[in-house]
XYZ file of C-alpha atoms in Angstrom:
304
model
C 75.985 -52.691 65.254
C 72.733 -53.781 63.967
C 71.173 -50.113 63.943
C 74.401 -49.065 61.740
C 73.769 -52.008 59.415
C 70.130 -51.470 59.070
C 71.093 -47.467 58.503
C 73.930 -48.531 55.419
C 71.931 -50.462 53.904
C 68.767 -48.447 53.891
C 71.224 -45.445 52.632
C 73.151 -47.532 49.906
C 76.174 -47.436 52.184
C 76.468 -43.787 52.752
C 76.170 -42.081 56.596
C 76.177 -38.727 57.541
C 78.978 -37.338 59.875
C 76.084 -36.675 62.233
C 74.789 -39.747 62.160
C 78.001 -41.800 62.972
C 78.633 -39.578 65.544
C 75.662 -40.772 67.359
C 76.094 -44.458 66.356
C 79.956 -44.620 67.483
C 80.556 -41.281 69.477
C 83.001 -39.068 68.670
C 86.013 -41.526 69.019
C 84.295 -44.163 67.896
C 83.839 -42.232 65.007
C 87.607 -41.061 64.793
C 88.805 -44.492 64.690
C 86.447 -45.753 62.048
C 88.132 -43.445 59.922
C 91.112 -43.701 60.566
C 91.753 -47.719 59.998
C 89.399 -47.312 56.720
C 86.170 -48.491 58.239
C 84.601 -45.230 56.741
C 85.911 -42.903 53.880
C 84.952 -39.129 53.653
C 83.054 -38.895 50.264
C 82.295 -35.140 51.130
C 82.083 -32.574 53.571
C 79.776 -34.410 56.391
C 79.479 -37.630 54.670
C 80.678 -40.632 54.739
C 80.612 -44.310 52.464
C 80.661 -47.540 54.217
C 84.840 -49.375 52.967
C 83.451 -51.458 49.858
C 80.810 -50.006 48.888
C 80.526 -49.648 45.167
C 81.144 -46.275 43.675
C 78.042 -45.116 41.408
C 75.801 -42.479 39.941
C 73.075 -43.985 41.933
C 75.108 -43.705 45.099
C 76.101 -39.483 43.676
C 72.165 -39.663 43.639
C 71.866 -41.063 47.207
C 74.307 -38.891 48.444
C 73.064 -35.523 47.070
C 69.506 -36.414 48.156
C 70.936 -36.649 51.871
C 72.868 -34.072 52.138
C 70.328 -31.631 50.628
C 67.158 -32.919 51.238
C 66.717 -33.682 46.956
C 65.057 -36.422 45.082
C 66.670 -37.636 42.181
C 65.097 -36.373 39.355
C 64.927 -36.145 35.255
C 67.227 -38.590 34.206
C 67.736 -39.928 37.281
C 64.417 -40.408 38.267
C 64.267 -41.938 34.714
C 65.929 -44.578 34.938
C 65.117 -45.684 38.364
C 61.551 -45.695 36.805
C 62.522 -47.613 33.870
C 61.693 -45.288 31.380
C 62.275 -46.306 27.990
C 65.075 -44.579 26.383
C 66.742 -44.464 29.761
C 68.893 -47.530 30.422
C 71.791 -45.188 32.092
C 71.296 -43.547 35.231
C 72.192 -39.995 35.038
C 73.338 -38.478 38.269
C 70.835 -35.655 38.535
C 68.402 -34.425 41.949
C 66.406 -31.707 42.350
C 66.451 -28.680 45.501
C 63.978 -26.309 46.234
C 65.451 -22.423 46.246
C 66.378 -22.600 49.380
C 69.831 -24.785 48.946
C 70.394 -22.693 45.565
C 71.635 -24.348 42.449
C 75.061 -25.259 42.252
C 77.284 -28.244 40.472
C 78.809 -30.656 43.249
C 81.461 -32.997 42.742
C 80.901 -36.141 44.025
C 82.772 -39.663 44.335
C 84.738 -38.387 41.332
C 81.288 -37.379 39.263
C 79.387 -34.594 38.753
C 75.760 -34.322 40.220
C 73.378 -31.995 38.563
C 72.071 -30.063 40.647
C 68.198 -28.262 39.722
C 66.577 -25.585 41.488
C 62.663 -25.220 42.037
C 59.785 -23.592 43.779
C 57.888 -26.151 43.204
C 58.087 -29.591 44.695
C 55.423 -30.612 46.758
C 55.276 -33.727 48.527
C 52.660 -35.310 46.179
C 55.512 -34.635 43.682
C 58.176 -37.086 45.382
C 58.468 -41.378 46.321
C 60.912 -43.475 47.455
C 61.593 -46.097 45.164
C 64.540 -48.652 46.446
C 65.324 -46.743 48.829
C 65.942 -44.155 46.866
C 63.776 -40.557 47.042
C 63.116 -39.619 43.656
C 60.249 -37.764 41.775
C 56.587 -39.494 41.144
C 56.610 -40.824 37.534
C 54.328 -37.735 36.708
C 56.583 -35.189 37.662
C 59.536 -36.838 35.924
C 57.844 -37.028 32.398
C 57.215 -33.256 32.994
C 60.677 -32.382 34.146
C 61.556 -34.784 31.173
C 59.561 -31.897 28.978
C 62.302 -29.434 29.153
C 64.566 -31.760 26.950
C 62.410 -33.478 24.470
C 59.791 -32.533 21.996
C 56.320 -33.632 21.909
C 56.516 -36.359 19.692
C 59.598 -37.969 21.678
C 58.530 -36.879 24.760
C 54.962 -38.884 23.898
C 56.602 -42.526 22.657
C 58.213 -42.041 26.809
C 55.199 -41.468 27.916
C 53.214 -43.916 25.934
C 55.424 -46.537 27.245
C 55.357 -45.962 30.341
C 51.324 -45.963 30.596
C 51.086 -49.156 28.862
C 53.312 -50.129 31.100
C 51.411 -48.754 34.042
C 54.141 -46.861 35.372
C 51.849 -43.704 35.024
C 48.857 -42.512 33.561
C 47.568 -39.585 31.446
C 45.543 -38.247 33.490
C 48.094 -38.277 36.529
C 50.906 -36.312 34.099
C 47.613 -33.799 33.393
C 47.354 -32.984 37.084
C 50.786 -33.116 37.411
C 51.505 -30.175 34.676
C 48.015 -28.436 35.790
C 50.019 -27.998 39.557
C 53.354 -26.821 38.450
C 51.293 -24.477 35.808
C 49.062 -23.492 38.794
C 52.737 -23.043 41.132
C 54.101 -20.251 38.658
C 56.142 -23.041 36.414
C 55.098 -21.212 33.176
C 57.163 -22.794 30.068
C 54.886 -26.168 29.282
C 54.206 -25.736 26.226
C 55.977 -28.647 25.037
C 54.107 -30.450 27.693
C 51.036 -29.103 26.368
C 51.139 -30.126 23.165
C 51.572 -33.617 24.263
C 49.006 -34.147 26.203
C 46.715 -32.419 23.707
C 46.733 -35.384 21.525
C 46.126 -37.675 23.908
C 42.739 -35.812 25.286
C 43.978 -33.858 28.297
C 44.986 -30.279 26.724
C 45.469 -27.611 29.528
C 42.115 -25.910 30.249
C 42.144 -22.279 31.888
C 38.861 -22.247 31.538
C 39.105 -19.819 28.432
C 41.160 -21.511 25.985
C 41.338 -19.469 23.131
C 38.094 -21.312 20.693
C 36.087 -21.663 24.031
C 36.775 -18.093 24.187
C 36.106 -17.089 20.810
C 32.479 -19.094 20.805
C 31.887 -17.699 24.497
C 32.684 -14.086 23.122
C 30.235 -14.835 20.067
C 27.119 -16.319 22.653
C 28.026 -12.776 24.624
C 27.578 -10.605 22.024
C 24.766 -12.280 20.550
C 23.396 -11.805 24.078
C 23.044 -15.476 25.084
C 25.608 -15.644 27.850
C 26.291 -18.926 28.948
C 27.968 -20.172 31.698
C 31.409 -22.016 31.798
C 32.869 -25.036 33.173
C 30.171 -26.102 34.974
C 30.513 -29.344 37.116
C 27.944 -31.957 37.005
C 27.523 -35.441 37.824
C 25.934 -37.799 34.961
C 26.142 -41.446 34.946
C 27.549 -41.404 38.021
C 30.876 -39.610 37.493
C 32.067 -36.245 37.659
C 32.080 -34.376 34.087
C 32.710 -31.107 33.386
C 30.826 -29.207 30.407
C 32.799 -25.977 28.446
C 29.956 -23.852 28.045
C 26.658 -24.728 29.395
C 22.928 -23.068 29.430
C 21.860 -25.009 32.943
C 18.474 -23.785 33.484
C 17.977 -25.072 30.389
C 20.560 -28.036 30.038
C 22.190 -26.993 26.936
C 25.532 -27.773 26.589
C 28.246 -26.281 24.117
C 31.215 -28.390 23.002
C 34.360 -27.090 21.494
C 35.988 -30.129 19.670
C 39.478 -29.978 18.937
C 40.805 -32.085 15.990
C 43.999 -33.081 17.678
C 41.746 -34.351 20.921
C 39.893 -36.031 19.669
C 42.149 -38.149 17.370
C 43.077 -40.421 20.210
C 41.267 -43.801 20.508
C 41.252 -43.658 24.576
C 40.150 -39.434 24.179
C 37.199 -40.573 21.913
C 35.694 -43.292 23.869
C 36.084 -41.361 26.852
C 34.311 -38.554 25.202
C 32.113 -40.669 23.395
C 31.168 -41.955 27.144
C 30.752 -38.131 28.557
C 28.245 -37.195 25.696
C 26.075 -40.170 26.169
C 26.013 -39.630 29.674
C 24.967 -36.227 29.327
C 22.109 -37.052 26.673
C 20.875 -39.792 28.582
C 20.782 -37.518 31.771
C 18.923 -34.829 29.618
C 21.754 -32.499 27.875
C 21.242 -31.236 25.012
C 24.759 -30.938 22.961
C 25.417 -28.594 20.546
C 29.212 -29.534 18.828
C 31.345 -26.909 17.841
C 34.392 -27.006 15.560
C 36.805 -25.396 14.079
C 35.264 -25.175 10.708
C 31.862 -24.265 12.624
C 31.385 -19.971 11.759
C 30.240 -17.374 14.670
C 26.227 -17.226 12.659
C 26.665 -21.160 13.041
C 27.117 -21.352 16.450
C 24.836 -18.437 17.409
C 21.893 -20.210 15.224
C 22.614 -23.635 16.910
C 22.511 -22.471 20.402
C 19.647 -20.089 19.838
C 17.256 -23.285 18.481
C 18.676 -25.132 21.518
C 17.623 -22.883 23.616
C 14.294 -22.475 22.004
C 13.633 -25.864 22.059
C 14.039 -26.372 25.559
C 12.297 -22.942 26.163
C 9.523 -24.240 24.041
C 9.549 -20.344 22.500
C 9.431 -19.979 18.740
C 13.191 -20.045 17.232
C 14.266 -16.888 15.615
């Protein structure tokens, strides 16, 4: 008895079939059922007599019968994200189990199908598998806007539920796992300093383009270490330690972005970078003639 009270609990009250069978045997199993011990809640599972009905236990249920986590609202409120004092019975699947709508104890569980869902991705919290704070606010993406989607988020980092940077990496793996529609997503995390980066968003691409066909090609993204943390510099000259930065006006409008930044450009200057700032009012024969007296400088050649 005490491994089928440690297994209720642990599973809100819910068993699979297989599992009573080999806690009880089969008619050990028969008879629980029969007086009312155990009531069939669906095909191959079972709830514990007085257990409360719930959409946390539809949640519980769904993620043992399919392997799921709860997810988007569900992992909402089991997070304590603002704006979700309900529990809404929804889990995500991978492909494999399909999508479908299931009706259990009386309720209907949402059921959401993905190809991405790595373990990284998913937690237990109370017992209850569900998916990491980061992957909820951007599951959370596909119903809000930026601006609502950002006050959740914002919460919850002040909070310390989650932070920015772990929703970045979050989005950056789906994005990277063929999960394409983030721009929502995107535009949040834009204001807060962490905007998606390809490696050619479309003004580093348009200076890049103009240091190509002035023929100045620089390299991009390079990694170095300054101040003793890892930073990462758009377009860089490193023979000659030149750096190019694109600043966006929405990035940099965030108190946390521009201290961080602030940080990252001091580090590089102290280490030796020279930074050239580019933005969107700079023009192509701007940019060309700052980088070109750059790289004189540090080439010690005449500028042009």
């Amino acid at each position: 008895m005490e491994a089928f009270d440690e297994l209720a609990q642990a599973q809100r009250g819910l068993l699979l079939a297989a599992q009573c069978l080999e806690l009880f045997g089969r008619r050990g199993f028969e008879r629980r059922v029969a007086r009312g011990d155990l009531i069939k809640e669906h095909h191959g599972l079972y709830r514990v007599a007085g257990t409360i009905v719930s959409s946390e236990l539809a949640v519980v249920a769904a993620t043992l019968l399919y392997d799921a986590v709860g997810s988007i609202g569900a992992a909402a409120a089991i997070h304590g994200f603002d704006r979700f004092p309900l529990l809404r019975p929804e889990v995500t699947v991978l492909d494999a189990f399909g999508i479908r709508h299931l009706r259990l104890f009386k309720r209907r569980v949402v059921m959401h199908r993905t190809n991405c869902l790595p373990d990284d991705h998913r937690m237990v919290v109370n017992g209850i598998p569900v998916t990491t704070p980061a992957r909820t606010i951007c599951d959370l993406s596909r119903r809000f806007n930026a601006p609502a989607l950002g006050k959740v988020l914002d919460d919850a980092v002040r909070r310390e539920l989650v932070s920015y940077e772990e929703v970045a990496r979050c989005r950056d793996d789906m994005r990277a796992r063929g999960r394409r529609r983030l721009a929502i997503l995107d535009a949040m995390l834009e204001t807060r300093g962490f905007g998606f980066d390809t490696g050619e968003s479309a003004p580093e691409l348009d200076v890049r383009t103009w240091l190509e066909d002035a023929g100045i090609a620089p390299e991009v993204q390079v990694q170095v270490v300054v101040g003793g943390r890892r930073r990462r510099i758009d377009i860089a000259y490193v023979a000659e330690m030149v750096a190019v930065e694109y600043l966006g006006i929405n990035t940099h409008a965030n108190a946390p972005a521009l201290i961080d930044d602030s940080q990252r450009s001091n580090d590089l200057q102290l280490a030796g970078w020279l930074i050239v700032f580019i933005t969107k009012a700079t023009t192509r024969e701007e940019a060309v003639r700052m980088v070109r007296e750059a790289l004189a400088q540090r080439r010690n050649l005449p500028r042009p």
